[in-house]
XYZ file of C-alpha atoms in Angstrom:
436
model
C 86.401 144.613 95.285
C 86.736 148.142 93.977
C 89.933 148.500 91.919
C 91.447 151.961 91.768
C 94.501 153.340 90.044
C 97.626 153.305 92.166
C 100.543 155.665 92.620
C 104.296 155.197 92.465
C 106.086 153.995 95.612
C 107.826 157.332 96.429
C 104.492 159.196 96.289
C 102.844 156.400 98.254
C 105.531 156.706 100.922
C 104.957 160.461 101.270
C 101.202 160.001 101.536
C 101.447 157.149 104.039
C 103.963 159.071 106.141
C 101.695 162.120 106.247
C 98.799 159.908 107.337
C 100.991 158.369 110.037
C 102.000 161.802 111.319
C 98.384 162.928 111.478
C 97.126 159.891 113.363
C 100.108 160.146 115.714
C 99.176 163.733 116.586
C 95.490 162.979 117.084
C 96.172 159.897 119.189
C 98.703 161.898 121.201
C 95.803 164.179 122.091
C 93.627 161.215 123.047
C 96.263 159.307 125.015
C 97.563 162.247 127.012
C 94.125 162.426 128.594
C 94.220 158.724 129.484
C 97.581 159.103 131.199
C 96.392 162.139 133.134
C 93.208 160.260 134.129
C 95.292 157.438 135.560
C 97.675 159.756 137.447
C 96.154 163.067 138.541
C 92.646 163.904 137.320
C 90.859 162.014 140.114
C 92.099 164.103 143.073
C 92.125 167.361 141.076
C 88.614 167.173 139.626
C 86.850 164.744 142.004
C 88.447 165.573 145.389
C 85.376 164.656 147.435
C 85.583 161.041 146.256
C 87.694 158.280 147.787
C 90.924 157.510 145.853
C 89.378 154.522 144.069
C 86.102 156.359 143.354
C 88.068 159.353 142.087
C 90.009 157.121 139.693
C 86.751 155.531 138.511
C 85.237 158.970 137.933
C 88.315 160.097 135.981
C 88.126 156.942 133.880
C 84.436 157.740 133.372
C 85.329 161.021 131.676
C 87.978 159.046 129.748
C 85.228 156.688 128.539
C 83.084 159.572 127.277
C 85.653 160.073 124.523
C 84.931 156.568 123.268
C 81.173 157.115 123.364
C 81.695 160.209 121.196
C 83.856 158.404 118.642
C 81.014 156.576 116.825
C 79.134 159.890 116.631
C 82.259 161.459 115.143
C 82.512 158.608 112.643
C 78.907 159.270 111.575
C 79.460 163.030 111.249
C 82.819 162.890 109.498
C 81.934 159.690 107.642
C 79.050 161.586 106.018
C 81.522 164.264 104.915
C 84.009 161.633 103.731
C 81.463 159.746 101.641
C 79.799 162.887 100.271
C 82.661 165.400 99.940
C 85.850 163.358 100.040
C 88.336 161.846 102.463
C 90.715 164.830 102.508
C 88.382 167.401 104.163
C 87.833 164.938 107.014
C 91.536 164.961 107.882
C 91.670 168.740 108.286
C 88.423 169.176 110.218
C 89.021 166.287 112.619
C 92.551 167.452 113.404
C 91.371 170.999 114.156
C 88.602 169.784 116.483
C 90.763 167.328 118.409
C 93.696 169.724 118.754
C 91.599 172.658 119.975
C 89.702 170.591 122.555
C 92.944 169.052 123.861
C 94.576 172.433 124.407
C 91.410 173.563 126.186
C 91.621 170.604 128.615
C 94.987 171.964 129.750
C 93.321 175.263 130.593
C 90.375 173.980 132.671
C 90.558 175.158 136.322
C 90.373 172.424 138.954
C 87.497 171.640 141.313
C 89.043 173.811 144.045
C 88.790 176.844 141.750
C 85.373 176.568 140.094
C 83.647 173.652 141.800
C 81.433 171.254 139.871
C 81.897 173.247 136.663
C 85.425 171.799 136.436
C 84.470 168.136 135.850
C 81.579 169.260 133.619
C 83.978 171.186 131.374
C 86.336 168.215 131.395
C 83.480 165.984 130.259
C 82.469 168.302 127.404
C 86.024 168.689 126.109
C 86.656 164.962 126.308
C 83.491 164.439 124.261
C 84.801 166.848 121.589
C 88.144 165.034 121.574
C 86.375 161.758 120.878
C 84.214 163.356 118.200
C 87.305 164.504 116.297
C 89.152 161.222 116.666
C 86.081 159.343 115.460
C 86.494 161.023 112.094
C 90.281 160.875 111.967
C 90.722 157.127 111.600
C 88.357 156.704 108.660
C 89.794 159.604 106.707
C 93.461 158.727 107.250
C 93.050 155.024 106.601
C 90.885 155.392 103.500
C 93.106 158.023 101.937
C 96.023 155.603 102.260
C 94.183 152.357 101.434
C 92.470 153.745 98.345
C 95.769 155.009 96.923
C 97.661 151.773 97.608
C 98.296 148.912 95.147
C 96.060 145.941 95.953
C 98.911 143.519 96.663
C 100.478 145.864 99.224
C 97.349 147.498 100.624
C 97.913 145.925 104.038
C 101.463 147.277 104.269
C 100.695 150.857 103.233
C 97.494 150.968 105.293
C 99.474 149.948 108.361
C 101.255 153.320 108.407
C 98.281 155.118 110.005
C 98.095 152.183 112.428
C 101.632 152.990 113.600
C 100.362 156.474 114.485
C 98.708 155.426 117.768
C 102.000 153.922 118.989
C 103.898 157.101 118.100
C 101.219 159.242 119.717
C 101.277 157.134 122.846
C 105.067 157.336 123.162
C 104.959 161.108 122.633
C 102.203 161.576 125.215
C 103.789 159.379 127.828
C 107.312 160.548 127.022
C 106.363 164.142 127.791
C 104.548 163.000 130.945
C 107.506 160.840 131.978
C 109.974 163.711 131.627
C 107.720 166.023 133.617
C 107.036 163.411 136.311
C 110.758 162.723 136.692
C 111.841 166.382 136.762
C 109.082 167.940 138.865
C 108.039 167.361 142.433
C 104.661 165.721 143.131
C 103.248 169.125 144.090
C 104.545 170.845 140.938
C 103.247 168.066 138.698
C 99.796 168.216 140.317
C 99.715 172.027 140.249
C 100.731 172.724 136.634
C 103.014 170.010 135.196
C 100.164 167.766 134.017
C 98.841 170.617 131.849
C 101.969 170.946 129.695
C 101.297 167.872 127.486
C 97.841 169.260 126.690
C 99.243 172.654 125.716
C 101.820 170.969 123.463
C 98.929 169.591 121.412
C 98.463 173.031 119.860
C 101.947 172.996 118.331
C 101.474 169.434 117.081
C 98.124 170.327 115.477
C 99.762 173.117 113.455
C 102.434 170.661 112.255
C 99.755 168.144 111.292
C 97.755 170.685 109.307
C 100.879 171.681 107.396
C 101.672 168.045 106.547
C 98.153 167.364 105.332
C 97.748 170.523 103.265
C 99.373 168.941 100.188
C 97.640 165.539 100.219
C 95.674 164.577 97.113
C 92.108 163.292 97.289
C 91.605 159.522 97.269
C 91.211 158.010 93.778
C 88.660 155.619 95.278
C 86.421 158.610 96.010
C 87.150 160.464 92.743
C 86.145 157.442 90.662
C 82.708 157.181 92.255
C 79.925 158.168 89.875
C 77.159 158.058 92.460
C 77.582 159.212 96.058
C 75.343 158.049 98.879
C 72.841 160.742 99.864
C 72.649 159.595 103.486
C 75.556 157.180 104.048
C 74.509 156.209 107.574
C 71.050 155.180 106.388
C 72.584 152.928 103.732
C 74.994 151.421 106.254
C 72.216 150.674 108.743
C 69.922 149.295 106.043
C 72.394 147.197 104.104
C 75.418 146.596 106.335
C 74.165 146.473 109.940
C 75.346 142.892 110.458
C 78.795 143.762 109.128
C 79.025 146.784 111.444
C 78.141 144.682 114.497
C 80.582 141.910 113.596
C 83.468 144.310 112.970
C 82.723 146.165 116.213
C 82.641 142.910 118.168
C 85.799 141.680 116.473
C 87.765 144.834 117.257
C 86.570 145.065 120.877
C 89.374 142.839 122.207
C 92.067 145.020 120.631
C 90.756 148.087 122.411
C 90.299 146.147 125.652
C 93.888 144.907 125.577
C 95.419 148.242 124.669
C 93.638 150.274 127.317
C 94.034 147.572 129.954
C 97.813 147.661 129.593
C 98.269 151.388 128.897
C 95.683 152.978 131.188
C 94.317 150.571 133.808
C 97.680 148.898 134.512
C 99.266 152.313 135.111
C 96.743 153.154 137.810
C 96.828 149.598 139.250
C 100.615 149.419 139.486
C 101.097 152.873 140.987
C 98.148 152.830 143.403
C 97.910 149.165 144.436
C 101.430 147.803 144.024
C 103.440 150.904 144.871
C 105.416 150.852 141.618
C 106.832 154.263 140.820
C 105.092 156.260 138.117
C 108.339 156.631 136.173
C 109.095 152.895 136.151
C 105.599 151.926 135.047
C 105.485 154.509 132.270
C 108.877 153.276 131.043
C 107.660 149.640 130.964
C 104.539 150.540 128.999
C 106.376 152.837 126.598
C 109.049 150.226 125.807
C 106.374 147.648 124.963
C 104.473 150.133 122.782
C 107.679 150.989 120.867
C 108.181 147.291 120.035
C 104.524 147.026 119.016
C 104.825 150.021 116.699
C 108.007 148.687 115.084
C 106.379 145.310 114.355
C 103.171 146.758 112.891
C 104.402 146.789 109.246
C 105.729 143.235 109.661
C 102.317 141.982 110.780
C 100.700 143.928 107.920
C 102.982 142.226 105.374
C 101.911 138.867 106.776
C 98.324 139.991 106.250
C 99.080 140.767 102.604
C 100.612 137.319 102.204
C 98.311 135.084 104.256
C 95.080 137.052 104.457
C 93.255 139.497 106.733
C 90.939 137.061 108.502
C 93.634 134.504 109.501
C 95.694 137.248 111.144
C 92.676 138.486 113.110
C 91.820 134.957 114.239
C 95.438 134.361 115.286
C 95.546 137.582 117.300
C 92.281 136.807 119.096
C 93.452 133.275 119.895
C 96.722 134.585 121.312
C 94.827 137.116 123.430
C 92.567 134.376 124.803
C 95.594 132.383 125.961
C 97.656 135.302 127.287
C 95.317 137.316 129.531
C 95.791 135.243 132.707
C 99.617 135.106 132.374
C 99.633 138.857 131.666
C 97.741 139.691 134.862
C 99.961 137.337 136.872
C 103.100 139.034 135.525
C 101.697 142.504 136.167
C 100.867 141.654 139.779
C 104.514 140.821 140.573
C 105.470 144.515 140.550
C 108.807 143.517 138.955
C 109.598 145.808 135.986
C 110.970 143.134 133.632
C 108.100 140.751 134.328
C 105.535 143.526 133.936
C 107.155 144.496 130.640
C 106.947 140.876 129.439
C 103.258 140.678 130.330
C 102.434 143.936 128.574
C 104.518 143.098 125.494
C 102.849 139.711 125.039
C 99.424 141.347 125.132
C 100.422 144.065 122.662
C 101.854 141.499 120.230
C 98.480 139.736 120.216
C 96.855 143.136 119.706
C 98.998 144.164 116.750
C 98.551 140.804 115.020
C 94.944 141.914 114.544
C 95.144 145.698 114.348
C 98.032 145.939 111.887
C 95.764 144.590 109.174
C 92.340 146.053 110.036
C 93.146 149.308 108.206
C 93.092 147.278 104.984
C 90.454 144.777 106.121
C 87.644 147.139 107.110
C 87.680 149.304 103.944
C 87.670 146.118 101.823
C 84.561 144.860 103.641
C 82.436 147.888 102.707
C 81.378 149.103 99.269
C 83.086 152.385 98.223
C 80.012 154.657 98.363
C 79.569 154.095 102.139
C 83.081 152.971 103.005
C 84.094 156.000 105.085
C 80.992 155.772 107.265
C 80.770 151.982 107.528
C 84.425 151.291 108.302
C 84.713 154.167 110.790
C 81.468 153.338 112.619
C 82.449 149.681 112.988
C 85.939 150.618 114.151
C 84.758 153.146 116.716
C 81.880 151.050 118.058
C 84.558 148.490 118.859
C 86.196 151.251 120.888
C 83.043 151.717 122.936
C 82.760 147.989 123.627
C 86.409 147.445 124.444
C 88.039 150.779 125.251
C 85.434 152.807 127.137
C 84.482 150.094 129.612
C 87.786 148.311 130.223
C 89.543 150.804 132.575
C 86.343 151.189 134.605
C 85.503 147.473 134.782
C 89.123 146.480 135.422
C 89.517 149.038 138.228
C 86.324 147.800 139.916
C 87.295 144.128 139.527
C 90.835 144.737 140.815
C 89.418 146.470 143.892
C 87.278 143.423 144.710
C 90.108 140.912 144.304
C 93.361 140.291 146.125
C 96.869 141.181 145.022
C 96.378 139.249 141.763
C 93.190 140.554 140.083
C 92.079 137.372 138.343
C 88.698 138.962 137.630
C 90.420 141.346 135.204
C 91.999 138.393 133.382
C 88.622 136.632 133.159
C 86.967 139.762 131.783
C 89.640 140.266 129.107
C 89.507 136.583 128.144
C 85.735 136.808 127.713
C 86.122 139.832 125.421
C 88.767 137.929 123.406
C 86.375 134.987 122.939
C 83.621 137.346 121.782
C 85.957 138.895 119.208
C 87.166 135.489 118.053
C 83.582 134.471 117.310
C 82.907 137.692 115.391
C 86.003 137.388 113.194
C 85.118 133.755 112.494
C 81.869 134.978 110.888
C 83.544 137.590 108.665
C 84.757 136.798 105.110
C 88.272 137.041 103.728
C 88.909 140.123 101.547
C 92.578 139.870 100.496
C 92.462 140.654 96.751
C 94.567 137.686 95.571
C 92.529 135.221 97.629
C 89.195 136.721 96.544
C 90.195 136.465 92.864
C 91.292 132.843 93.338
C 87.999 131.885 94.974
C 86.022 133.544 92.192
C 88.104 131.799 89.536
C 87.552 128.427 91.218
C 83.818 129.095 91.421
C 83.669 130.052 87.737
C 85.648 126.942 86.718
C 83.417 124.752 88.880
């Protein structure tokens, strides 16, 4: 464990809040694309496809963002391990914000033909590249400033950012969907959330301009020359285990926030407004409980929380799908909320867990690559696989539940092979070993 000097609580609160705001803005950019993919991108950019094929194609461009995220973690992780965590936050925010605004400006297939989906694909790739760097920089800047006994709590602030970003993205979409006609929303309304990303990016850059560099980086005497090479050579097993462990969290989140939106509106006839409201309400509860779960991680350990979350996910996937298939708002909300509670039991603490697993000289690269590879395994494939499985099944898509349960079992096995890193527990084990 690498001990670093800590800062006073008021300064820690300002830093953690700035990290939260930044991740919220970047995940807003990422999520607004997912919502648009579920609602309108299929017919606008793939009009020659059938409705289901168009949705699959839109989710395919959605998945490209996840494929780009590990590449972004390599690029920005190199900067973070060589030059510092702070430059990563500025560069990643600029890249993600600019590419998101550009998505809102891309003409549709009817205007420029096949160039439209190609441009969409390129911009989605750039979005993912920026977000791949964002998580590592924001989390490490917070974790490496935080006192060891409250590292889980303070590191959970950036983990609240995705919930805030999701609510912002879907809140804007919900207001537009409720106030515009179907034709207006399809013609120009869906672009507004993308354009708003430009304003949010400026706010984020202002918030991050005063952040101090991480003491964990400043105290390093020797920086890795090629961080990725060191990670692959010395930590490849750790990267694969963390990626496999985190896969279920991504699978759950994008099953309930992206696939379920398309499934409920297209297959069950649930109104877009009702479904967005159900998802948003569950995400708000998840975001509010994130610090609570993180405190439990500080008290009881990182690994036990991850194992508990995976176990809960394994049990809940079939009930969740059954509740979703009813088309009843309260029951759908209950199904989504149960899944997100299992999700946050794991993901509230991983912002402290992953940095503690990697040595400081390659921490930005190692933690970010593991985190974002989990996104490829769980996030990129889930909307596509779930849509295909739901199309083959009846009203209740049990195949989706089986797929999510299988991912949960994979993650459970991976977390079982990882060590505990909570500072108090690690010190106790070492003391017992020395006494023995």
